[in-house]
Amino acid sequence: MVQYIVKFIRMMNSDRDPRQISLGFALGMVLGLTPITSLHNLLVLLAILFFRVNIGAAILSWMVFSGVAFAVDPLFHRFGLFLLTDVKALHGFWTTLYNAPLVPYTRFNNTIVLGSLIFSLFAFYPVYLGGRVVVVKYRETFLEHLKRWKIVQGFTASSLYR
Amino acid sequence: MKIIRWSGLIAFVVIVGLITLFNVLFLDNIIKVVVEDRASIALGARLDIGDLRFSLLGLHVVIRDLQVASPEQPTHNVVEVGALALDLAALPLLKKKFVVQRMKVVDLAWDTPRQTSGVLPPRLQKRHRKALDAGIKARKGLEDCVLPDFSIFEELKEGVPEDLLADTTLPSAVFLSAHRQEVSEARASWDQRLAHLPTKKEIETALVALKDLKDKRPKEAAELPGYLEKVKAAQQELVNIRKGLIEARRDFQKEIKTLRNSLKGARKLKGEDFKAVWAQLDIRVPTAGDLICVLLGKDLAIKVNRTIAWYRRLNRFITPRGETEEAKTRPAPRLKGTDVRFPITGGYPKFLLEVAEFSALPAAETGSERFAFAHLSGELQGLTPQPALYGKPTVFRFKGDLVGERPGELALFGELDHRKTPTDDRIDLTIKDFNLERSGESNTGQPSLLLTSAFLDVDGSLQITDEKLDGQARVSVREANVEVGSEAGLLADLFKNLGPFEVNLSIGGTLDQPVIGLTSSATRTLSAPLQRIFRTKQKELRRTLKRAINARINRKLSVANDEVDAYERRILDELSSRLALANPVSQEHGKEKKPSKN
């Protein structure tokens, strides 16, 4: 895991495509915000491993958003409950899903699973775009500045980083 | 840039493959632990599975040595199953529906001893919610009926203990206590009055003053009128003293007469005393209905209640509740959320047990309080929490032969139709020639009256429409032997020639508040001799009590009379002595006598 984080830092400091980092970060966010045992997370995991996204960014993002999820799960519950029970227009749709093959195993009818998944899906593209902007800005403005720091120089010279 | 990372795909396949392999290798154990934990939490006692085999391809499960511990008696199993095999339907599983197409349960046994404790482990205890219906009892209290305490009849044969009368608030005792208080107050009042009346010293002073006056008669005629005036005044003072003392004596005699007369009232309270003691003894004479209740009705009512409790559990399972509404009101566990249920629109229900066949392990035991079966088999069809979707009622039927020299039979049939409201359920039970045998140290803890052996025929039915109960059970009892404990010894002869009789239970009320009534043909047979026994015993007891109360009142009256006598003597003596001093005649006599003495 440390290796992946180091890779992530190395990638941040390189001129590699910033989309790989931001996509990894966005996918990690979905993993972190939604309950890990949900079936859709198998697809997210598949996407992280199968596509060339930065695994370090995904791990970092997963860790950060797991902490966030712990704090906001009551909000996800209320949001999920609202979607599942209060929006009458969706009732038929949920009922169809509930009676469809395999879908019940996704636990979509769980308030936190649905609330957090819908929120993550809406947040996915903004997080992806925002991540990309942050990486570009970081490289343009902060990287040169950081490189002058002794601690950074020491870290980049270490065998761990190389 | 290449988009696909093939090494990642391989890693993913390896991870998923390892997880699948782990599940396949350890699936049996995983299912076993999950089933054990979930079922134990639901039951409130341990459920142990000896061995579980799950065939993924055939969706076939075989469970061996299943034991369900009793929550009330953890050293015993409520039920033990030798083997249980079930086939799951594959297609409904894709929709997360568990459809058991066929289940076979063999070697069922009840109330078997356990080798390990059946208490729920602490980690599961927190998650166990106690059954809601555990405390529901039928009204009319048949389950709690006990024989009244007869021991008083034997205890009081020897005589009435003083403690019994002392502990009772007797009207005569209250009266005598009040009388005593009255005497005491009167005594205090007379002591005060005596203090205000002229004392002996004052009388003597007055007498001396008169005498001095008489001795100092003036010689001058002119002083005579004044002198005579003084003598007259002194004489008048003595007259007044005398008058006061006489009046006081009259008052006292009147008062003491009233006190004496009022004492007689204590004798009139004998009847009241008897009533008070009788009430204190709280002698409840049992009715023939009470005897039948203790003999059989109580146990039958307990069994009916247990049946209703089991039905309530089943009813909760097969009557779906408003899950959506429940999800709104129930607080969501942190990081877990709440599962909202939606209606199943077609196909199979969420859970369905299509057919289950049962057969019991033959019991060797004969004659017991419990059923011992030489053979028992049964079938359960269509158990589901969504009967409307399944479209058929839940039906169960069991048939068995009881062990014994005269083998009895049992047949149980039930049809629970919850497809539409009002729900319409029916349970029928028929038992023939059940040989009941039990010992004196039975579970009741009160062996004063016990039906130790009998042959029973039971014919019962229970109709449940929504929550409303309507049922009856007719129990025919033959060759009954009753053990009468020492506390109820006077009933010993009552059951010597007890012929066959019937007990009828009526079941009404609702599931939440059942009402069980009891009637019996034996009440007619038992009533007259029972009344005779108690009439005689009560007569004897009344006589003994009355004698004791009479003796007590006479004793207390004698003490009270002595107290009044002493008081009367003291006051009258004092008054008389003062009067004698103030009486001029006696004074004259005294005057005359004194010189003669000298």
PDB file of C-alpha atoms in Angstrom, chain B residues 442-581:
ATOM      1  CA  SER B 442     -44.556 -32.653  39.552  1.00  0.00           C
ATOM      2  CA  ASN B 443     -43.759 -29.213  38.204  1.00  0.00           C
ATOM      3  CA  THR B 444     -46.610 -27.526  40.061  1.00  0.00           C
ATOM      4  CA  GLY B 445     -44.749 -27.500  43.376  1.00  0.00           C
ATOM      5  CA  GLN B 446     -48.082 -27.982  45.202  1.00  0.00           C
ATOM      6  CA  PRO B 447     -48.781 -31.664  45.369  1.00  0.00           C
ATOM      7  CA  SER B 448     -51.911 -31.272  47.467  1.00  0.00           C
ATOM      8  CA  LEU B 449     -54.105 -32.573  44.661  1.00  0.00           C
ATOM      9  CA  LEU B 450     -52.682 -34.358  41.663  1.00  0.00           C
ATOM     10  CA  LEU B 451     -54.163 -36.428  38.886  1.00  0.00           C
ATOM     11  CA  THR B 452     -51.500 -39.128  38.963  1.00  0.00           C
ATOM     12  CA  SER B 453     -52.879 -41.343  36.233  1.00  0.00           C
ATOM     13  CA  ALA B 454     -55.770 -41.425  33.804  1.00  0.00           C
ATOM     14  CA  PHE B 455     -56.738 -42.173  30.247  1.00  0.00           C
ATOM     15  CA  LEU B 456     -57.613 -39.076  28.296  1.00  0.00           C
ATOM     16  CA  ASP B 457     -59.498 -38.507  25.066  1.00  0.00           C
ATOM     17  CA  VAL B 458     -59.200 -34.993  23.678  1.00  0.00           C
ATOM     18  CA  ASP B 459     -61.288 -33.428  20.977  1.00  0.00           C
ATOM     19  CA  GLY B 460     -60.467 -29.788  20.396  1.00  0.00           C
ATOM     20  CA  SER B 461     -60.750 -27.159  17.741  1.00  0.00           C
ATOM     21  CA  LEU B 462     -59.719 -23.531  17.522  1.00  0.00           C
ATOM     22  CA  GLN B 463     -60.953 -21.050  14.964  1.00  0.00           C
ATOM     23  CA  ILE B 464     -59.024 -17.791  14.613  1.00  0.00           C
ATOM     24  CA  THR B 465     -60.564 -15.045  12.534  1.00  0.00           C
ATOM     25  CA  ASP B 466     -58.132 -12.141  12.393  1.00  0.00           C
ATOM     26  CA  GLU B 467     -57.287 -11.713  16.077  1.00  0.00           C
ATOM     27  CA  LYS B 468     -60.472 -13.269  17.433  1.00  0.00           C
ATOM     28  CA  LEU B 469     -60.335 -16.687  19.054  1.00  0.00           C
ATOM     29  CA  ASP B 470     -63.202 -19.126  19.150  1.00  0.00           C
ATOM     30  CA  GLY B 471     -62.535 -22.645  20.253  1.00  0.00           C
ATOM     31  CA  GLN B 472     -63.364 -25.485  22.567  1.00  0.00           C
ATOM     32  CA  ALA B 473     -61.703 -28.607  23.832  1.00  0.00           C
ATOM     33  CA  ARG B 474     -63.524 -31.600  25.287  1.00  0.00           C
ATOM     34  CA  VAL B 475     -61.377 -33.833  27.448  1.00  0.00           C
ATOM     35  CA  SER B 476     -62.852 -37.179  28.540  1.00  0.00           C
ATOM     36  CA  VAL B 477     -61.128 -38.628  31.578  1.00  0.00           C
ATOM     37  CA  ARG B 478     -61.295 -42.324  32.460  1.00  0.00           C
ATOM     38  CA  GLU B 479     -59.753 -44.434  35.228  1.00  0.00           C
ATOM     39  CA  ALA B 480     -58.566 -41.361  37.052  1.00  0.00           C
ATOM     40  CA  ASN B 481     -56.366 -41.727  40.126  1.00  0.00           C
ATOM     41  CA  VAL B 482     -55.957 -38.708  42.317  1.00  0.00           C
ATOM     42  CA  GLU B 483     -53.242 -38.251  44.916  1.00  0.00           C
ATOM     43  CA  VAL B 484     -54.357 -36.100  47.823  1.00  0.00           C
ATOM     44  CA  GLY B 485     -51.595 -34.419  49.802  1.00  0.00           C
ATOM     45  CA  SER B 486     -51.549 -34.108  53.575  1.00  0.00           C
ATOM     46  CA  GLU B 487     -52.593 -30.455  53.410  1.00  0.00           C
ATOM     47  CA  ALA B 488     -55.821 -31.454  51.708  1.00  0.00           C
ATOM     48  CA  GLY B 489     -56.328 -34.639  53.738  1.00  0.00           C
ATOM     49  CA  LEU B 490     -59.996 -33.976  54.368  1.00  0.00           C
ATOM     50  CA  LEU B 491     -60.655 -34.383  50.650  1.00  0.00           C
ATOM     51  CA  ALA B 492     -59.147 -37.877  50.602  1.00  0.00           C
ATOM     52  CA  ASP B 493     -62.477 -39.723  50.439  1.00  0.00           C
ATOM     53  CA  LEU B 494     -63.862 -37.444  47.779  1.00  0.00           C
ATOM     54  CA  PHE B 495     -61.870 -38.944  44.911  1.00  0.00           C
ATOM     55  CA  LYS B 496     -61.981 -42.596  45.927  1.00  0.00           C
ATOM     56  CA  ASN B 497     -64.749 -43.559  43.590  1.00  0.00           C
ATOM     57  CA  LEU B 498     -64.380 -40.915  40.946  1.00  0.00           C
ATOM     58  CA  GLY B 499     -65.862 -42.308  37.765  1.00  0.00           C
ATOM     59  CA  PRO B 500     -65.300 -41.092  34.229  1.00  0.00           C
ATOM     60  CA  PHE B 501     -65.903 -37.406  33.699  1.00  0.00           C
ATOM     61  CA  GLU B 502     -65.532 -34.705  31.085  1.00  0.00           C
ATOM     62  CA  VAL B 503     -63.757 -31.368  31.166  1.00  0.00           C
ATOM     63  CA  ASN B 504     -64.757 -28.729  28.646  1.00  0.00           C
ATOM     64  CA  LEU B 505     -62.588 -25.752  27.895  1.00  0.00           C
ATOM     65  CA  SER B 506     -63.961 -22.790  25.991  1.00  0.00           C
ATOM     66  CA  ILE B 507     -61.471 -20.495  24.330  1.00  0.00           C
ATOM     67  CA  GLY B 508     -62.436 -16.942  23.459  1.00  0.00           C
ATOM     68  CA  GLY B 509     -61.100 -13.413  23.494  1.00  0.00           C
ATOM     69  CA  THR B 510     -58.331 -12.260  21.221  1.00  0.00           C
ATOM     70  CA  LEU B 511     -54.766 -13.298  20.498  1.00  0.00           C
ATOM     71  CA  ASP B 512     -53.528 -10.538  22.790  1.00  0.00           C
ATOM     72  CA  GLN B 513     -55.993 -11.321  25.531  1.00  0.00           C
ATOM     73  CA  PRO B 514     -57.252 -14.900  25.404  1.00  0.00           C
ATOM     74  CA  VAL B 515     -60.077 -15.971  27.706  1.00  0.00           C
ATOM     75  CA  ILE B 516     -60.297 -19.599  28.776  1.00  0.00           C
ATOM     76  CA  GLY B 517     -63.372 -20.956  30.544  1.00  0.00           C
ATOM     77  CA  LEU B 518     -63.815 -24.319  32.239  1.00  0.00           C
ATOM     78  CA  THR B 519     -66.804 -26.554  32.893  1.00  0.00           C
ATOM     79  CA  SER B 520     -66.881 -30.178  33.940  1.00  0.00           C
ATOM     80  CA  SER B 521     -69.396 -32.950  34.433  1.00  0.00           C
ATOM     81  CA  ALA B 522     -67.495 -33.890  37.599  1.00  0.00           C
ATOM     82  CA  THR B 523     -68.598 -30.706  39.339  1.00  0.00           C
ATOM     83  CA  ARG B 524     -72.093 -32.220  39.720  1.00  0.00           C
ATOM     84  CA  THR B 525     -70.673 -35.414  41.238  1.00  0.00           C
ATOM     85  CA  LEU B 526     -68.255 -33.654  43.545  1.00  0.00           C
ATOM     86  CA  SER B 527     -70.352 -30.679  44.692  1.00  0.00           C
ATOM     87  CA  ALA B 528     -72.662 -32.374  47.218  1.00  0.00           C
ATOM     88  CA  PRO B 529     -70.013 -34.442  49.069  1.00  0.00           C
ATOM     89  CA  LEU B 530     -67.624 -31.513  49.008  1.00  0.00           C
ATOM     90  CA  GLN B 531     -70.223 -29.231  50.579  1.00  0.00           C
ATOM     91  CA  ARG B 532     -71.015 -31.892  53.171  1.00  0.00           C
ATOM     92  CA  ILE B 533     -67.360 -32.195  54.169  1.00  0.00           C
ATOM     93  CA  PHE B 534     -66.875 -28.492  54.520  1.00  0.00           C
ATOM     94  CA  ARG B 535     -70.205 -27.904  56.265  1.00  0.00           C
ATOM     95  CA  THR B 536     -69.242 -30.410  58.977  1.00  0.00           C
ATOM     96  CA  LYS B 537     -65.735 -29.041  59.296  1.00  0.00           C
ATOM     97  CA  GLN B 538     -66.917 -25.472  59.453  1.00  0.00           C
ATOM     98  CA  LYS B 539     -69.503 -26.345  62.087  1.00  0.00           C
ATOM     99  CA  GLU B 540     -66.798 -27.885  64.264  1.00  0.00           C
ATOM    100  CA  LEU B 541     -64.542 -24.943  63.743  1.00  0.00           C
ATOM    101  CA  ARG B 542     -67.303 -22.449  64.579  1.00  0.00           C
ATOM    102  CA  ARG B 543     -68.028 -24.262  67.829  1.00  0.00           C
ATOM    103  CA  THR B 544     -64.359 -24.257  68.821  1.00  0.00           C
ATOM    104  CA  LEU B 545     -63.965 -20.609  67.982  1.00  0.00           C
ATOM    105  CA  LYS B 546     -67.096 -19.544  69.865  1.00  0.00           C
ATOM    106  CA  ARG B 547     -65.951 -21.432  72.935  1.00  0.00           C
ATOM    107  CA  ALA B 548     -62.581 -19.741  72.834  1.00  0.00           C
ATOM    108  CA  ILE B 549     -64.111 -16.299  72.330  1.00  0.00           C
ATOM    109  CA  ASN B 550     -66.549 -16.807  75.250  1.00  0.00           C
ATOM    110  CA  ALA B 551     -63.760 -17.830  77.579  1.00  0.00           C
ATOM    111  CA  ARG B 552     -61.650 -14.878  76.520  1.00  0.00           C
ATOM    112  CA  ILE B 553     -64.447 -12.335  77.041  1.00  0.00           C
ATOM    113  CA  ASN B 554     -65.322 -13.754  80.486  1.00  0.00           C
ATOM    114  CA  ARG B 555     -61.685 -13.523  81.519  1.00  0.00           C
ATOM    115  CA  LYS B 556     -61.300  -9.973  80.300  1.00  0.00           C
ATOM    116  CA  LEU B 557     -64.615  -8.903  81.854  1.00  0.00           C
ATOM    117  CA  SER B 558     -63.572 -10.239  85.204  1.00  0.00           C
ATOM    118  CA  VAL B 559     -60.370  -8.189  85.048  1.00  0.00           C
ATOM    119  CA  ALA B 560     -62.305  -5.085  84.009  1.00  0.00           C
ATOM    120  CA  ASN B 561     -64.830  -5.575  86.852  1.00  0.00           C
ATOM    121  CA  ASP B 562     -62.002  -5.893  89.359  1.00  0.00           C
ATOM    122  CA  GLU B 563     -60.539  -2.632  88.100  1.00  0.00           C
ATOM    123  CA  VAL B 564     -63.904  -0.846  88.477  1.00  0.00           C
ATOM    124  CA  ASP B 565     -64.345  -2.315  91.959  1.00  0.00           C
ATOM    125  CA  ALA B 566     -60.968  -1.056  93.073  1.00  0.00           C
ATOM    126  CA  TYR B 567     -61.652   2.370  91.662  1.00  0.00           C
ATOM    127  CA  GLU B 568     -65.105   2.542  93.272  1.00  0.00           C
ATOM    128  CA  ARG B 569     -63.732   1.473  96.596  1.00  0.00           C
ATOM    129  CA  ARG B 570     -61.002   4.064  96.581  1.00  0.00           C
ATOM    130  CA  ILE B 571     -63.222   7.033  95.688  1.00  0.00           C
ATOM    131  CA  LEU B 572     -66.164   6.025  97.880  1.00  0.00           C
ATOM    132  CA  ASP B 573     -63.914   5.419 100.889  1.00  0.00           C
ATOM    133  CA  GLU B 574     -62.407   8.847 100.498  1.00  0.00           C
ATOM    134  CA  LEU B 575     -65.783  10.557 100.129  1.00  0.00           C
ATOM    135  CA  SER B 576     -67.291   8.616 103.016  1.00  0.00           C
ATOM    136  CA  SER B 577     -64.418   9.437 105.339  1.00  0.00           C
ATOM    137  CA  ARG B 578     -64.745  13.148 104.563  1.00  0.00           C
ATOM    138  CA  LEU B 579     -68.510  12.989 104.983  1.00  0.00           C
ATOM    139  CA  ALA B 580     -68.179  11.211 108.278  1.00  0.00           C
ATOM    140  CA  LEU B 581     -65.867  13.982 109.469  1.00  0.00           C
TER     141      LEU B 581
END
